[in-house]
CSV table of N, CA and C in Angstrom, one decimal:
chain,number,residue,atom,x,y,z
P,1,ASP,N,31.6,131.1,145.9
P,1,ASP,CA,31.2,131.9,144.6
P,1,ASP,C,29.8,131.8,144.5
P,2,ASN,N,29.4,132.9,143.9
P,2,ASN,CA,28.0,133.2,143.5
P,2,ASN,C,27.4,133.3,144.8
P,3,GLY,N,27.9,133.6,145.8
P,3,GLY,CA,27.3,134.1,147.0
P,3,GLY,C,26.7,132.5,147.9
P,4,GLN,N,27.2,131.4,147.4
P,4,GLN,CA,27.2,130.3,148.1
P,4,GLN,C,28.2,130.1,149.2
P,5,LEU,N,27.8,129.4,150.1
P,5,LEU,CA,28.9,129.3,151.1
P,5,LEU,C,29.6,128.0,150.8
P,6,LYS,N,30.7,128.2,151.0
P,6,LYS,CA,31.7,127.1,150.7
P,6,LYS,C,32.0,126.4,152.2
P,7,ARG,N,31.8,125.3,152.2
P,7,ARG,CA,32.0,124.7,153.4
P,7,ARG,C,33.7,124.1,153.5
P,8,CYS,N,34.3,124.2,154.5
P,8,CYS,CA,35.4,123.8,154.6
P,8,CYS,C,35.6,123.1,155.9
P,9,PHE,N,36.7,122.1,155.9
P,9,PHE,CA,36.7,121.1,157.3
P,9,PHE,C,38.1,121.1,157.5
P,10,TRP,N,38.3,121.1,158.5
P,10,TRP,CA,39.8,121.3,159.3
P,10,TRP,C,39.9,120.1,160.4
P,11,PRO,N,40.2,119.0,159.9
P,11,PRO,CA,40.2,118.0,160.7
P,11,PRO,C,40.8,118.3,162.2
P,12,SER,N,40.4,117.9,163.3
P,12,SER,CA,40.9,118.3,164.6
P,12,SER,C,41.5,116.7,165.0
P,13,THR,N,41.6,116.8,166.6
P,13,THR,CA,42.4,115.4,167.0
P,13,THR,C,41.4,114.5,167.1
P,14,VAL,N,39.9,114.9,167.5
P,14,VAL,CA,38.8,114.0,167.7
P,14,VAL,C,37.6,114.9,167.0
P,15,ASP,N,37.1,114.1,165.9
P,15,ASP,CA,35.9,114.8,165.1
P,15,ASP,C,34.8,114.0,165.7
P,16,VAL,N,33.5,114.7,165.7
P,16,VAL,CA,32.4,113.7,166.1
P,16,VAL,C,31.4,114.7,165.3
P,17,PRO,N,31.2,113.8,164.0
P,17,PRO,CA,30.1,114.0,163.4
P,17,PRO,C,28.7,114.0,164.2
P,18,VAL,N,28.0,114.8,163.7
P,18,VAL,CA,26.5,114.9,164.2
P,18,VAL,C,25.4,115.0,163.1
P,19,PRO,N,24.8,113.9,162.7
P,19,PRO,CA,23.9,114.1,161.6
P,19,PRO,C,22.8,114.9,161.9
P,20,GLU,N,22.1,115.3,160.5
P,20,GLU,CA,21.1,116.4,160.5
P,20,GLU,C,19.8,115.8,161.7
P,21,GLY,N,19.3,116.5,162.4
P,21,GLY,CA,18.2,116.0,163.3
P,21,GLY,C,18.8,115.0,164.4
P,22,GLY,N,20.1,115.2,164.6
P,22,GLY,CA,20.8,114.4,165.6
P,22,GLY,C,20.6,114.5,167.0
P,23,GLU,N,19.7,115.6,167.4
P,23,GLU,CA,19.3,116.1,168.9
P,23,GLU,C,19.3,114.9,170.1
P,24,ALA,N,18.5,113.9,169.6
P,24,ALA,CA,18.3,112.9,170.6
P,24,ALA,C,19.8,112.2,171.1
P,25,THR,N,20.8,112.3,170.2
P,25,THR,CA,21.9,111.5,170.5
P,25,THR,C,23.2,112.3,170.4
P,26,TYR,N,23.1,113.6,170.6
P,26,TYR,CA,24.0,114.9,170.7
P,26,TYR,C,24.8,114.7,171.8
P,27,LEU,N,24.0,114.6,172.9
P,27,LEU,CA,25.0,114.5,174.1
P,27,LEU,C,25.9,113.1,174.5
P,28,ASP,N,25.0,112.0,173.8
P,28,ASP,CA,26.2,110.9,173.8
P,28,ASP,C,27.3,110.8,173.1
P,29,LEU,N,27.1,111.6,171.7
P,29,LEU,CA,28.1,111.7,170.8
P,29,LEU,C,29.2,112.4,171.4
P,30,LEU,N,28.7,113.3,172.4
P,30,LEU,CA,29.7,114.4,173.0
P,30,LEU,C,30.8,113.6,174.0
P,31,ARG,N,29.8,113.0,174.9
P,31,ARG,CA,30.4,112.0,175.7
P,31,ARG,C,31.6,111.1,175.1
P,32,ASN,N,31.3,110.4,174.4
P,32,ASN,CA,31.9,109.4,173.5
P,32,ASN,C,33.2,110.0,172.9
P,33,GLY,N,33.1,111.3,172.2
P,33,GLY,CA,34.1,112.2,171.7
P,33,GLY,C,35.0,112.4,172.8
P,34,LEU,N,34.7,112.8,174.2
P,34,LEU,CA,35.5,113.2,175.2
P,34,LEU,C,36.1,111.7,175.5
P,35,ARG,N,35.5,110.7,175.4
P,35,ARG,CA,36.4,109.3,175.7
P,35,ARG,C,37.2,109.0,174.8
P,36,GLN,N,37.0,109.5,173.4
P,36,GLN,CA,38.0,109.3,172.6
P,36,GLN,C,39.4,110.3,172.4
P,37,LEU,N,38.9,111.5,173.0
P,37,LEU,CA,40.1,112.4,173.2
P,37,LEU,C,41.0,111.8,174.5
P,38,GLU,N,40.4,111.4,175.5
P,38,GLU,CA,41.2,110.5,176.5
P,38,GLU,C,42.1,109.5,176.0
P,39,VAL,N,41.7,108.8,175.2
P,39,VAL,CA,42.0,107.5,174.7
P,39,VAL,C,43.5,108.2,173.8
P,40,CYS,N,43.0,109.1,173.1
P,40,CYS,CA,44.2,109.5,172.1
P,40,CYS,C,45.2,110.4,172.7
P,41,SER,N,45.2,110.7,174.1
P,41,SER,CA,46.2,111.7,174.4
P,41,SER,C,46.4,111.3,176.1
P,42,PRO,N,46.9,110.1,176.3
P,42,PRO,CA,46.6,109.6,177.6
P,42,PRO,C,48.0,110.1,178.2
P,43,GLY,N,47.6,110.6,179.6
P,43,GLY,CA,48.5,111.4,180.3
P,43,GLY,C,49.2,112.6,179.9
P,44,ARG,N,48.6,113.4,178.9
P,44,ARG,CA,49.0,114.4,178.5
P,44,ARG,C,48.0,115.5,178.8
P,45,ARG,N,48.3,116.7,179.4
P,45,ARG,CA,47.6,117.6,179.8
P,45,ARG,C,47.8,119.1,179.3
P,46,PRO,N,47.0,119.6,178.7
P,46,PRO,CA,47.4,120.9,178.0
P,46,PRO,C,47.3,122.0,179.3
P,47,ASP,N,48.1,123.2,178.7
P,47,ASP,CA,48.4,124.2,179.6
P,47,ASP,C,46.9,125.1,180.0
P,48,LEU,N,46.1,124.9,178.8
P,48,LEU,CA,44.9,125.6,178.7
P,48,LEU,C,43.9,125.2,177.7
P,49,ALA,N,42.7,124.9,178.0
P,49,ALA,CA,41.5,124.8,176.8
P,49,ALA,C,40.6,125.8,176.8
P,50,LEU,N,40.7,126.1,175.6
P,50,LEU,CA,39.9,127.2,175.2
P,50,LEU,C,38.8,126.8,174.5
P,51,VAL,N,37.7,126.9,175.0
P,51,VAL,CA,36.3,126.5,174.7
P,51,VAL,C,35.5,127.5,173.7
P,52,VAL,N,35.3,127.2,172.7
P,52,VAL,CA,34.6,128.3,171.8
P,52,VAL,C,33.0,127.6,172.1
P,53,ASP,N,32.3,128.2,172.7
P,53,ASP,CA,31.1,127.7,173.3
P,53,ASP,C,29.8,128.4,172.6
P,54,GLY,N,29.7,128.0,171.3
P,54,GLY,CA,28.7,128.5,170.4
P,54,GLY,C,27.1,128.4,170.6
P,55,SER,N,26.4,129.0,170.3
P,55,SER,CA,25.0,128.8,170.7
P,55,SER,C,24.2,128.6,169.5
P,56,ASP,N,24.9,128.4,168.4
P,56,ASP,CA,24.2,128.3,167.1
P,56,ASP,C,23.2,127.1,167.1
P,57,PRO,N,23.7,125.9,167.8
P,57,PRO,CA,22.7,124.9,167.5
P,57,PRO,C,21.7,124.7,168.6
P,58,PHE,N,21.1,125.9,168.9
P,58,PHE,CA,20.3,126.4,170.0
P,58,PHE,C,18.8,126.4,169.1
P,59,GLU,N,17.8,125.5,169.5
P,59,GLU,CA,16.8,125.6,168.7
P,59,GLU,C,15.9,127.2,168.5
P,60,LYS,N,16.5,128.1,169.2
P,60,LYS,CA,15.7,129.3,168.9
P,60,LYS,C,16.5,130.3,168.1
P,61,ASP,N,17.7,129.8,167.6
P,61,ASP,CA,19.0,130.3,166.8
P,61,ASP,C,18.2,130.6,165.1
P,62,VAL,N,18.3,131.8,164.7
P,62,VAL,CA,17.7,132.0,163.5
P,62,VAL,C,18.9,131.8,162.3
P,63,LEU,N,20.1,131.4,162.6
P,63,LEU,CA,21.0,131.3,161.4
P,63,LEU,C,20.6,129.9,160.8
P,64,LYS,N,20.4,130.4,159.4
P,64,LYS,CA,19.7,129.2,158.7
P,64,LYS,C,20.9,128.0,158.5
P,65,SER,N,22.2,128.1,158.6
P,65,SER,CA,23.3,127.0,158.2
P,65,SER,C,23.1,126.2,159.4
P,66,ALA,N,22.6,126.8,160.9
P,66,ALA,CA,22.6,126.0,162.0
P,66,ALA,C,21.2,125.2,162.1
P,67,MET,N,20.3,125.5,161.2
P,67,MET,CA,19.0,124.9,161.5
P,67,MET,C,18.8,123.3,161.3
P,68,PRO,N,19.8,122.7,160.7
P,68,PRO,CA,19.7,121.0,160.8
P,68,PRO,C,19.6,120.7,162.3
P,69,LEU,N,20.3,121.1,163.2
P,69,LEU,CA,20.5,120.7,164.6
P,69,LEU,C,19.6,122.0,165.7
P,70,LYS,N,19.0,121.4,166.0
P,70,LYS,CA,18.0,122.2,167.2
P,70,LYS,C,18.0,121.7,168.4
P,71,LEU,N,18.9,121.8,169.4
P,71,LEU,CA,19.1,121.9,170.8
P,71,LEU,C,18.4,122.5,171.3
P,72,THR,N,17.7,121.9,172.7
P,72,THR,CA,16.8,122.7,173.4
P,72,THR,C,18.0,123.5,174.5
P,73,LEU,N,17.3,124.3,175.1
P,73,LEU,CA,18.2,125.1,176.2
P,73,LEU,C,18.9,124.2,177.1
P,74,GLU,N,18.4,123.3,177.8
P,74,GLU,CA,18.5,122.2,178.6
P,74,GLU,C,20.0,121.5,178.0
P,75,GLN,N,19.7,121.0,176.4
P,75,GLN,CA,21.1,120.3,175.8
P,75,GLN,C,22.0,121.2,175.9
P,76,CYS,N,21.5,122.4,175.2
P,76,CYS,CA,23.1,123.4,175.0
P,76,CYS,C,23.9,123.6,176.2
P,77,VAL,N,23.1,123.7,177.4
P,77,VAL,CA,23.8,124.1,178.7
P,77,VAL,C,24.6,122.6,179.2
P,78,GLU,N,24.1,121.5,179.0
P,78,GLU,CA,24.5,120.2,179.3
P,78,GLU,C,25.9,120.0,178.7
P,79,ARG,N,25.5,120.4,177.4
P,79,ARG,CA,26.6,120.2,176.4
P,79,ARG,C,27.8,121.0,177.1
P,80,THR,N,27.8,122.3,177.5
P,80,THR,CA,28.9,123.2,177.8
P,80,THR,C,29.4,122.4,179.3
P,81,ARG,N,28.4,122.1,180.0
P,81,ARG,CA,28.6,121.6,181.6
P,81,ARG,C,29.6,120.1,181.2
P,82,LEU,N,29.2,119.4,180.2
P,82,LEU,CA,29.9,118.2,180.2
P,82,LEU,C,31.2,118.7,180.0
P,83,VAL,N,31.7,119.5,178.8
P,83,VAL,CA,33.0,119.7,178.8
P,83,VAL,C,33.6,120.3,179.9
P,84,HIS,N,32.7,121.3,180.5
P,84,HIS,CA,33.4,121.9,181.9
P,84,HIS,C,34.2,121.0,182.8
P,85,ASP,N,32.7,119.8,183.3
P,85,ASP,CA,33.4,119.0,184.0
P,85,ASP,C,34.4,118.3,183.7
P,86,TRP,N,34.4,117.7,182.4
P,86,TRP,CA,35.5,117.0,182.0
P,86,TRP,C,36.8,117.5,182.2
P,87,LEU,N,37.0,118.6,181.9
P,87,LEU,CA,38.1,119.5,181.9
P,87,LEU,C,38.4,119.7,183.6
P,88,GLN,N,37.8,120.0,184.1
P,88,GLN,CA,37.9,120.2,185.5
P,88,GLN,C,38.4,118.7,186.4
P,89,GLN,N,37.7,118.1,186.1
P,89,GLN,CA,38.1,116.9,186.7
P,89,GLN,C,39.6,116.1,186.3
P,90,ARG,N,40.0,116.8,185.2
P,90,ARG,CA,41.6,116.6,184.9
P,90,ARG,C,42.4,117.6,185.4
P,91,GLY,N,41.9,118.6,185.7
P,91,GLY,CA,42.7,119.7,186.4
P,91,GLY,C,43.2,120.7,185.3
P,92,ILE,N,42.5,120.7,184.2
P,92,ILE,CA,42.8,121.4,183.0
P,92,ILE,C,42.2,122.9,183.0
P,93,PRO,N,43.0,124.0,183.2
P,93,PRO,CA,42.5,125.2,183.1
P,93,PRO,C,41.8,125.5,181.7
P,94,GLN,N,41.0,126.0,182.1
P,94,GLN,CA,39.7,126.5,180.7
P,94,GLN,C,39.5,127.9,180.6
P,95,ALA,N,39.1,128.4,179.6
P,95,ALA,CA,38.7,129.6,179.3
P,95,ALA,C,37.9,129.4,178.3
P,96,TYR,N,36.5,130.3,178.4
P,96,TYR,CA,35.5,130.2,177.4
P,96,TYR,C,35.1,131.7,176.5
P,97,VAL,N,35.1,131.2,175.3
P,97,VAL,CA,34.5,132.4,174.5
P,97,VAL,C,33.0,132.0,174.1
P,98,MET,N,32.2,132.9,174.6
P,98,MET,CA,30.8,132.7,174.4
P,98,MET,C,30.5,133.2,173.0
P,99,ALA,N,30.4,132.2,172.0
P,99,ALA,CA,30.3,132.7,170.5
P,99,ALA,C,28.9,132.1,170.2
P,100,GLY,N,29.0,132.7,168.6
P,100,GLY,CA,27.8,132.4,167.8
P,100,GLY,C,26.3,133.0,168.5
P,101,GLY,N,25.3,132.7,167.9
P,101,GLY,CA,24.1,132.7,168.2
P,101,GLY,C,23.2,134.0,167.6
P,102,TYR,N,22.2,133.9,167.0
P,102,TYR,CA,21.7,134.7,166.2
P,102,TYR,C,20.2,135.0,166.5
P,103,GLY,N,20.0,135.2,167.5
P,103,GLY,CA,18.5,135.4,167.9
P,103,GLY,C,18.3,136.0,169.1
P,104,PRO,N,17.3,136.5,169.6
P,104,PRO,CA,16.8,137.3,170.7
P,104,PRO,C,17.1,136.4,172.0
P,105,ASP,N,16.8,135.1,172.0
P,105,ASP,CA,17.1,134.4,173.1
P,105,ASP,C,18.3,133.6,173.1
P,106,ASN,N,19.4,133.7,172.4
P,106,ASN,CA,20.5,132.8,172.3
P,106,ASN,C,21.4,133.0,173.5
P,107,TRP,N,21.4,134.4,174.2
P,107,TRP,CA,22.2,134.7,175.5
P,107,TRP,C,21.8,133.8,176.6
P,108,ARG,N,20.6,133.4,176.6
P,108,ARG,CA,20.0,132.7,177.4
P,108,ARG,C,20.9,131.3,177.8
P,109,VAL,N,21.4,130.6,176.6
P,109,VAL,CA,22.3,129.6,176.7
P,109,VAL,C,23.6,129.9,177.7
P,110,HIS,N,24.5,130.8,177.5
P,110,HIS,CA,25.5,131.2,178.0
P,110,HIS,C,25.1,131.7,179.3
P,111,ALA,N,24.2,132.3,179.6
P,111,ALA,CA,24.0,132.8,180.9
P,111,ALA,C,23.1,131.6,182.1
P,112,GLN,N,22.6,130.6,181.4
P,112,GLN,CA,22.3,129.5,182.4
P,112,GLN,C,23.6,128.7,182.8
P,113,PHE,N,24.4,128.4,181.7
P,113,PHE,CA,25.6,127.9,182.1
P,113,PHE,C,26.8,128.6,183.1
P,114,LEU,N,26.6,130.0,183.0
P,114,LEU,CA,27.3,130.6,183.7
P,114,LEU,C,26.6,131.0,185.3
P,115,MET,N,25.4,130.6,185.4
P,115,MET,CA,24.5,130.5,186.6
P,115,MET,C,25.0,129.1,187.1
P,116,GLY,N,25.2,128.1,186.7
P,116,GLY,CA,25.6,127.0,186.9
P,116,GLY,C,27.2,126.8,187.5
P,117,VAL,N,28.1,127.5,187.1
P,117,VAL,CA,29.3,127.3,187.3
P,117,VAL,C,29.7,128.5,188.1
P,118,LEU,N,29.2,129.6,188.1
P,118,LEU,CA,29.4,130.7,189.2
P,118,LEU,C,28.2,131.2,189.6
P,119,PRO,N,27.5,130.6,190.6
P,119,PRO,CA,26.2,130.9,191.0
P,119,PRO,C,26.4,132.0,192.1
P,120,ASP,N,27.3,132.3,192.8
P,120,ASP,CA,27.7,133.4,193.6
P,120,ASP,C,28.0,134.7,192.8
P,121,ARG,N,28.4,134.5,191.4
P,121,ARG,CA,29.1,135.8,190.8
P,121,ARG,C,27.8,136.4,189.9
P,122,VAL,N,27.0,135.5,189.5
P,122,VAL,CA,25.7,135.9,188.3
P,122,VAL,C,24.5,136.1,189.2
P,123,SER,N,23.9,137.3,189.1
P,123,SER,CA,22.8,137.4,189.6
P,123,SER,C,21.7,136.9,188.8
P,124,ASP,N,20.4,136.4,189.6
P,124,ASP,CA,19.3,135.7,189.3
P,124,ASP,C,18.7,136.6,188.3
P,125,SER,N,18.7,137.8,188.5
P,125,SER,CA,18.0,138.9,187.8
P,125,SER,C,18.6,139.3,186.3
P,126,LEU,N,19.8,138.8,186.1
P,126,LEU,CA,20.3,139.0,184.8
P,126,LEU,C,20.1,138.0,183.8
P,127,VAL,N,19.6,136.9,184.4
P,127,VAL,CA,19.0,135.5,183.5
P,127,VAL,C,17.6,135.6,183.4
P,128,GLY,N,16.8,136.4,184.1
P,128,GLY,CA,15.4,136.4,183.9
P,128,GLY,C,14.8,135.5,184.9
P,129,ARG,N,15.4,134.6,186.0
P,129,ARG,CA,14.9,134.1,187.0
P,129,ARG,C,14.1,134.5,187.8
């Protein structure tokens, strides 16, 4: 209404609230969320995990609604790596949608992750190394 953003919340299996300015605890909150997911779904293995890997929380993002959380490039890459490793350790097939990102540097978040998991397939020259 009147050009104002209407926030809606769709609860999921495990919701991990992150406080504004929660950069220092973000990765620990994620680790805890993954542990909670393990507890609430023991012995169940999905056919596929679709990971929407948004770069909105990246500190160089320009989207105003993402500004309360400013993760470094390293934190963004570690976030995605934690999810990747957690799924891989459980033998869960995974697909990634590189999403979000409103700035000239957001591509770096996705490129750095891909360099880590596909080092033989992603050229260093593509990510500015």
